[in-house]
Every structure is written in C-alpha cells, then in structure tokens.
Short mmCIF file of C-alpha atoms in Angstrom, two decimals:
data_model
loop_
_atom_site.label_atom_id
_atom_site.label_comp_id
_atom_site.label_asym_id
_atom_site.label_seq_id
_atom_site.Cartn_x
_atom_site.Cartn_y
_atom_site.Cartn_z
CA UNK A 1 1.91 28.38 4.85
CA UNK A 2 2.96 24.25 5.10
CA UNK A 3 3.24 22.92 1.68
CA UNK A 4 3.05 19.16 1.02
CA UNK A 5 7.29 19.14 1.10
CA UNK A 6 7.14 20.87 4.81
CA UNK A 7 4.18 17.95 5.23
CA UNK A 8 6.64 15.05 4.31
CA UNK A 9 9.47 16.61 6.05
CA UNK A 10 7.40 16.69 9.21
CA UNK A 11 6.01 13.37 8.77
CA UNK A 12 9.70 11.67 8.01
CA UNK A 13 10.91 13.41 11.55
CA UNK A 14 8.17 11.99 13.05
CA UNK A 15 9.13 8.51 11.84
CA UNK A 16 13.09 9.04 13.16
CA UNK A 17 11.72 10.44 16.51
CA UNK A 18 9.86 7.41 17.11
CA UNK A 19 12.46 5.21 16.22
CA UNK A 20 14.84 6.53 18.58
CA UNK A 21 13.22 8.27 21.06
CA UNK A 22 12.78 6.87 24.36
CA UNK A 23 10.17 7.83 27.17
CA UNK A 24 9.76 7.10 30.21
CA UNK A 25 6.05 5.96 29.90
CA UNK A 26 6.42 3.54 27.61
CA UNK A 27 5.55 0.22 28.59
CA UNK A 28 7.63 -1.87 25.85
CA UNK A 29 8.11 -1.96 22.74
CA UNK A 30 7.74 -5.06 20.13
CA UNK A 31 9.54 -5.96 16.95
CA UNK A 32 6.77 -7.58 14.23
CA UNK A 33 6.56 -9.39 10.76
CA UNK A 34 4.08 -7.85 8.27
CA UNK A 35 2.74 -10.06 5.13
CA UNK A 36 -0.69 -8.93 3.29
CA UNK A 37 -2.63 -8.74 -0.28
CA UNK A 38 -3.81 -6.49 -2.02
CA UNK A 39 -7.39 -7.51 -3.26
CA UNK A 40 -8.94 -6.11 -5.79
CA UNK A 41 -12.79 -4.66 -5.07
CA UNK A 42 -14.71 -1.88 -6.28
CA UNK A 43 -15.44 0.17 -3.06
CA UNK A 44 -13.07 3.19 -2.09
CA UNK A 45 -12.01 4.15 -5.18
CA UNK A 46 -10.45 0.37 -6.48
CA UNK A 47 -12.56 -0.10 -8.56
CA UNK A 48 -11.83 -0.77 -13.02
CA UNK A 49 -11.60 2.31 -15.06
CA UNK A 50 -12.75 2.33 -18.64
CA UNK A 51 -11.65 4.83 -21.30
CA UNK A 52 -11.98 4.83 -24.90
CA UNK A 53 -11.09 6.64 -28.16
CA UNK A 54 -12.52 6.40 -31.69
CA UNK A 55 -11.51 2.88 -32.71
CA UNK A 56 -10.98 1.43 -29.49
CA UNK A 57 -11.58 1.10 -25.76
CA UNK A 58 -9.50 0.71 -22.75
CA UNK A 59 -10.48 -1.02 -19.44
CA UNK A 60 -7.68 -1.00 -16.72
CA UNK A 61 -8.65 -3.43 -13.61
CA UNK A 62 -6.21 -3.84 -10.14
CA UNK A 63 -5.09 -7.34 -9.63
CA UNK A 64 -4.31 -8.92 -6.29
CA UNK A 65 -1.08 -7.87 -5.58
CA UNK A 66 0.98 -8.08 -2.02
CA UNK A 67 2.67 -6.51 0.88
CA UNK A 68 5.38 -7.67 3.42
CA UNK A 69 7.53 -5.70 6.10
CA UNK A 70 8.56 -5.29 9.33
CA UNK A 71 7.41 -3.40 12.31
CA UNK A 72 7.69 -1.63 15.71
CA UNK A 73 5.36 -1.24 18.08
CA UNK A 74 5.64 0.89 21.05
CA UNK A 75 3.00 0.32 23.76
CA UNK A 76 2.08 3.82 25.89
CA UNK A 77 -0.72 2.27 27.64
CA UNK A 78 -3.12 -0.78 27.93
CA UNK A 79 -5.31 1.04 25.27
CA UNK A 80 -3.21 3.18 23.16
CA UNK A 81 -0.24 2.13 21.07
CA UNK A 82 1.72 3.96 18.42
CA UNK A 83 3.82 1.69 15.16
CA UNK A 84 5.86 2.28 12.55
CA UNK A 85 8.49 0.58 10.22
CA UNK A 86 9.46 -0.40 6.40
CA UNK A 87 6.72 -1.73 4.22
CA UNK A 88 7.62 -3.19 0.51
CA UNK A 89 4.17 -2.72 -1.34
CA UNK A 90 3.74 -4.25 -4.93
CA UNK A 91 -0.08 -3.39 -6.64
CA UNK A 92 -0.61 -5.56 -9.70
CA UNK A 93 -2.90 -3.58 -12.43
CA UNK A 94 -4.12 -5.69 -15.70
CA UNK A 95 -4.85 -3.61 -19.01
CA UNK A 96 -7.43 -5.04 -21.31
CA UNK A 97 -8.07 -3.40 -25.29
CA UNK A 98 -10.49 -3.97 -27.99
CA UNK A 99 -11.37 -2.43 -31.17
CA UNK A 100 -14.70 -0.92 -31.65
CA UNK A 101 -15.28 -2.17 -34.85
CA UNK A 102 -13.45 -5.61 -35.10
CA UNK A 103 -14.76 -7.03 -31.28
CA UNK A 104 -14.26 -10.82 -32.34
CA UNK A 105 -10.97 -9.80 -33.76
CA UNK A 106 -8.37 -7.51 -32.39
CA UNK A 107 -8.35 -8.06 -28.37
CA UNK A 108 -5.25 -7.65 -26.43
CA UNK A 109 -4.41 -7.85 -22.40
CA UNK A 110 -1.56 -6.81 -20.74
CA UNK A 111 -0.23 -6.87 -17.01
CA UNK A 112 2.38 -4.51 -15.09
CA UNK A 113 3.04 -4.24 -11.60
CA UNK A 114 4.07 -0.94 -9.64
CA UNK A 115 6.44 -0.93 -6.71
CA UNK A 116 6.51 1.41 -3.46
CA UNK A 117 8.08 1.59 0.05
CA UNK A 118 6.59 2.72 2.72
CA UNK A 119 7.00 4.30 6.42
CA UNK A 120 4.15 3.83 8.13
CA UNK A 121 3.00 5.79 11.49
CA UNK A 122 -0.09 4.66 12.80
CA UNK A 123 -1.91 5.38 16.40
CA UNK A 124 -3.86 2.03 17.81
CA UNK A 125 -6.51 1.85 20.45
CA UNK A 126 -7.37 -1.31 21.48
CA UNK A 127 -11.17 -2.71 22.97
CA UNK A 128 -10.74 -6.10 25.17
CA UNK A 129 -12.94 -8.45 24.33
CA UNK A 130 -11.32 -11.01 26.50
CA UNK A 131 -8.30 -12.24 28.40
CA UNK A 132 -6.47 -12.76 25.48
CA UNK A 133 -8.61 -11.28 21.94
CA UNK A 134 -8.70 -7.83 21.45
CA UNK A 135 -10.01 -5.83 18.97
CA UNK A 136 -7.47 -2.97 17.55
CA UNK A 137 -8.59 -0.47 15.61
CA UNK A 138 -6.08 2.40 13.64
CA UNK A 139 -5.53 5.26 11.53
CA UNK A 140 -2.74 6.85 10.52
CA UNK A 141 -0.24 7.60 7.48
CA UNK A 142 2.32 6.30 5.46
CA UNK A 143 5.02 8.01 3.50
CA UNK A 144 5.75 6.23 0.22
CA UNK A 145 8.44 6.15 -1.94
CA UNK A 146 8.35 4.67 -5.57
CA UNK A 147 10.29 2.53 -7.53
CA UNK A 148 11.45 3.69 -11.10
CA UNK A 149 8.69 3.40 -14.21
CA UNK A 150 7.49 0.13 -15.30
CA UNK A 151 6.24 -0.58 -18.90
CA UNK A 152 4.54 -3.82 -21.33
CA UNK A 153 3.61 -4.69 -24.04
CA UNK A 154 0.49 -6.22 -24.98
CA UNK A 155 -0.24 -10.30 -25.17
CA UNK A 156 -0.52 -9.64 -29.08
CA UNK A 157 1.50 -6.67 -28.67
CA UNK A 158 -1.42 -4.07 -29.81
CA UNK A 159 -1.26 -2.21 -26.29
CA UNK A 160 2.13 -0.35 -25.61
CA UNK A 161 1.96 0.72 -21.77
CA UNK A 162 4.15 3.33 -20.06
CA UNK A 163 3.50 4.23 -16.59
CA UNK A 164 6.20 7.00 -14.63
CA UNK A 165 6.57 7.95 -11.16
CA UNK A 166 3.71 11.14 -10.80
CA UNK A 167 6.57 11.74 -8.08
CA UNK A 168 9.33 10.00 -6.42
CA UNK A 169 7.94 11.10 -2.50
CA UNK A 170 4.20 10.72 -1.89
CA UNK A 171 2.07 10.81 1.15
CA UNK A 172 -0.83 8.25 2.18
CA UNK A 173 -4.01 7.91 4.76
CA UNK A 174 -5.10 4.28 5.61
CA UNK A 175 -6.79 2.86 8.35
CA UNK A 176 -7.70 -0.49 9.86
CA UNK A 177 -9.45 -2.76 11.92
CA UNK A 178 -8.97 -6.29 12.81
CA UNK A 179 -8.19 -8.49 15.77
CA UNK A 180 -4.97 -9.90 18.18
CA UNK A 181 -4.60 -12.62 19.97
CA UNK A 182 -2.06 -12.03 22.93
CA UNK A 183 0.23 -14.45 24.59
CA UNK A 184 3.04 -13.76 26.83
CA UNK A 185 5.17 -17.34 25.27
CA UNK A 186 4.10 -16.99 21.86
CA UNK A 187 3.74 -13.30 21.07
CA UNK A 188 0.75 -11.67 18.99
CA UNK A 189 -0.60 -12.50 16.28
CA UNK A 190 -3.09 -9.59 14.25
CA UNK A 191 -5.20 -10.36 11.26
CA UNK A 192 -7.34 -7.68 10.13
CA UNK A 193 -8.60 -4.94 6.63
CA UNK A 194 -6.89 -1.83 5.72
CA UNK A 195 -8.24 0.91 3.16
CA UNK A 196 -4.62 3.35 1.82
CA UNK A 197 -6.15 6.52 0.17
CA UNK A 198 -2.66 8.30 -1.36
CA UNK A 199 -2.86 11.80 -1.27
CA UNK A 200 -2.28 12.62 -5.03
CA UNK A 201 -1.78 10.53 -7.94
CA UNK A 202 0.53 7.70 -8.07
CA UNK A 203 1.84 7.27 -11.45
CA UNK A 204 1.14 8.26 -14.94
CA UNK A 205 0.09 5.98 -17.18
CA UNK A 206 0.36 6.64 -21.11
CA UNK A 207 -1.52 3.72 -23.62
CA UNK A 208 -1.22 3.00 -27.06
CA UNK A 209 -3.58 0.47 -28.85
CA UNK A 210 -2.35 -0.71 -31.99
CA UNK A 211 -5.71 -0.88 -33.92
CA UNK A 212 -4.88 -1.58 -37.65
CA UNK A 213 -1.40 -2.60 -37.78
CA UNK A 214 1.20 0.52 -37.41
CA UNK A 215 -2.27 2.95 -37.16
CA UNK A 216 -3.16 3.12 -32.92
CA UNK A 217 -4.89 5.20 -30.52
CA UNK A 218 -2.98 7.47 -28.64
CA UNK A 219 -4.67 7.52 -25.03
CA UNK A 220 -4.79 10.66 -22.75
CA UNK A 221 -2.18 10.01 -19.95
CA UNK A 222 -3.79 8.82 -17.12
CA UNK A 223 -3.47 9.56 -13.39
CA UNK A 224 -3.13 6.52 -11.31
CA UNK A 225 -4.46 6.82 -7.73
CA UNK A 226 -2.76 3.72 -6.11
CA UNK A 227 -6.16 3.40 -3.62
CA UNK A 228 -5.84 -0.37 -2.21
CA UNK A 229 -8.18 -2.37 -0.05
CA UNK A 230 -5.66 -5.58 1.78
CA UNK A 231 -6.47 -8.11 4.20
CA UNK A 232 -3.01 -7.85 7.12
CA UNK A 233 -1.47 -10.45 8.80
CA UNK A 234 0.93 -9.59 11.65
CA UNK A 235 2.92 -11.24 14.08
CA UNK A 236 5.25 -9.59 17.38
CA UNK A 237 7.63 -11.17 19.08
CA UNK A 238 7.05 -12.13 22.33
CA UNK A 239 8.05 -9.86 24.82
CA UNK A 240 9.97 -11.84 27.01
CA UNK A 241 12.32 -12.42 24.15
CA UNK A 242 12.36 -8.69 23.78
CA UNK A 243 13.49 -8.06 27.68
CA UNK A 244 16.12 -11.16 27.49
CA UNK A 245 17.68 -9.47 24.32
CA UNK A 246 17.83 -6.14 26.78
CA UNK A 247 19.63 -8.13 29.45
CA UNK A 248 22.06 -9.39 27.16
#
C-alpha cells in the first residue's frame, strides 16, 4: 500500500527525471522567470477564519503575499507541454483580537509571514487562438518544503503567536489558466490564475490573547491549510538564444 512518503518519493524522482532526461521527441526545451502574488479572496478555502474563547475572539485573515522562481519547460508537441523548477513562496497571514467584554478597549493585530519552496510538475495543453496568443491551461503538483517556525507578538503585545512546521515535506495540487503570447525574437510571455490546494495542513498555529493583563486565553492550536489563489506572470527565453547556447 503507497503511503504519502512513497507519494513524495515518487513525485521528487519524477522532478530529477525530468530534469535530466532527454527524449528524442522533444521539441525544445525553455528556461523561464516566475514572479506572482498571492491575493487574498474568500473562494477555495482562502477565506478569514474566526475563533473565539470566553473573553475573547480571534479572526485570522491571509494577506497578499508573493511568489518568484525559475522554470523549465519542455515542449513534446504543439499542444502538450510538461514544466517544472524551484519556486520561493511567501503567504502573508494577519491576526486580529478583541475582548468580548471591553470592544472599545483591548484590540490588538498582529502579522507573520510563512515561507515554502517548491518543485513544481505541471502538464500544459495549449488552445491557439491565433498566430501568436494562445490559451494554456494546467494542472499538476508541487512538492513543498517549509522554512523553520515563525512567531509575533501583538501591536499592543496582547496576542502571542506561534506557528510550527505541521511537517517539514508536504505535497500540493494547483492548477491554472491564463494566456501566452509567442515570439520567436522576444520569447513568451504568460500571465494567468492559479488555485494550490496542499494536501494536509501546513503549519500549526498556537494563540494567546492577553485579556486582563498577565490573565489570557489560551487558543486551541490551529491547523493551517496554506490554500492560495495568485495571479502568475511568466516569461521564457527565446528559443533561439536557447539553440545558440547549444552551439556554443
């Protein structure tokens, strides 16, 4: 029976194999430049979360954060195409507390971000809609690793935030959709949506809201899914420059 290590492991040989494998129907291959943001909605699972405890209440909202790597993609046919590569991944979460009973009074707002990398493998099939626009659609998966635990304090220090690693290897699903505009001088140039849907939890975030002086509300952990919704911008280099670095 495959558990989720045999999954990774799989998925992470996958990544190698299309790094370095060559075949003979491959058309080219193209080096790119990934930059994108995170933007914070409340469709597919983004959206704020709200908890609260006797004397006080918790709301915990994503924030725009950003994305930026580097890419390869490997052409089979005029339709299909299969990438990959190294994506740095930052989601930006904002914590806001208040007290039931003192509203006006005790308010508090703090801000952490939470750092991944990720491998991406994702299969592309392309629709012309003209000489040079096309539009690409994609799904695939990523496999993520995290950064060490992040914590903050509170703008009036009455939240204390802790949020660990739920595990240092993780697995994700996204998909996308978008446009390219082709040109054999220039290169291509891709702007388009993703949705990443992580298989399990993220991180685990712990709260404390500091209430009435040293008394606080001790907050059930709570498991952070990581779901993002980003807007992509990509650009490949031409492949002309591609062959001529061949030649040389």
């Amino acid at each position: 029976m495959l558990t989720k290590k045999h999954i990774i492991l799989l998925l992470l040989l996958m990544i190698i194999s299309s790094f370095f494998g060559q075949k003979k129907d491959e058309i080219n291959r193209q080096v790119g430049f990934l930059v994108g943001a995170l933007v914070p909605i409340n469709y597919f699972g983004v959206g704020p979360l709200e908890v609260s405890e006797n004397n006080s209440s918790i709301s915990l909202n994503n924030e725009l954060g950003y994305s930026f790597g580097m890419l390869l993609k490997t052409d089979y046919s005029k339709k299909i195409s299969l990438e990959t590569g190294i994506v740095f991944c930052q989601r930006n979460f904002k914590l806001t507390g208040v007290t039931s009973n003192q509203a006006s009074i005790l308010r508090d707002t703090s801000s952490f971000g939470y750092i991944n990398y990720s491998f991406p493998v994702k299969g592309i099939i392309y629709v012309q809609l003209n000489k040079y626009l096309l539009m690409r659609n994609s799904i695939g998966f990523n496999v993520d690793f995290y950064a060490s635990a992040v914590a903050s304090k509170g703008d009036n220090f009455l939240i204390d935030h802790y949020s660990e690693r739920a595990r240092w290897i993780n697995g994700s699903l996204s998909g996308e959709l978008g446009v390219e505009k082709r040109s054999s001088k220039i290169g291509i140039f891709y702007i388009g949506a993703e949705v990443n849907i992580p298989i399990s939890s993220i991180a685990v975030t712990r709260i404390n809201f500091y209430y009435d002086g040293p008394i606080y509300n001790e907050y059930d952990p709570i498991f952070l899914r990581g779901n993002f919704f980003g807007i992509k911008l990509k650009y490949y280099l031409p492949i002309e420059m591609e062959s001529e670095k061949k030649s040389d």
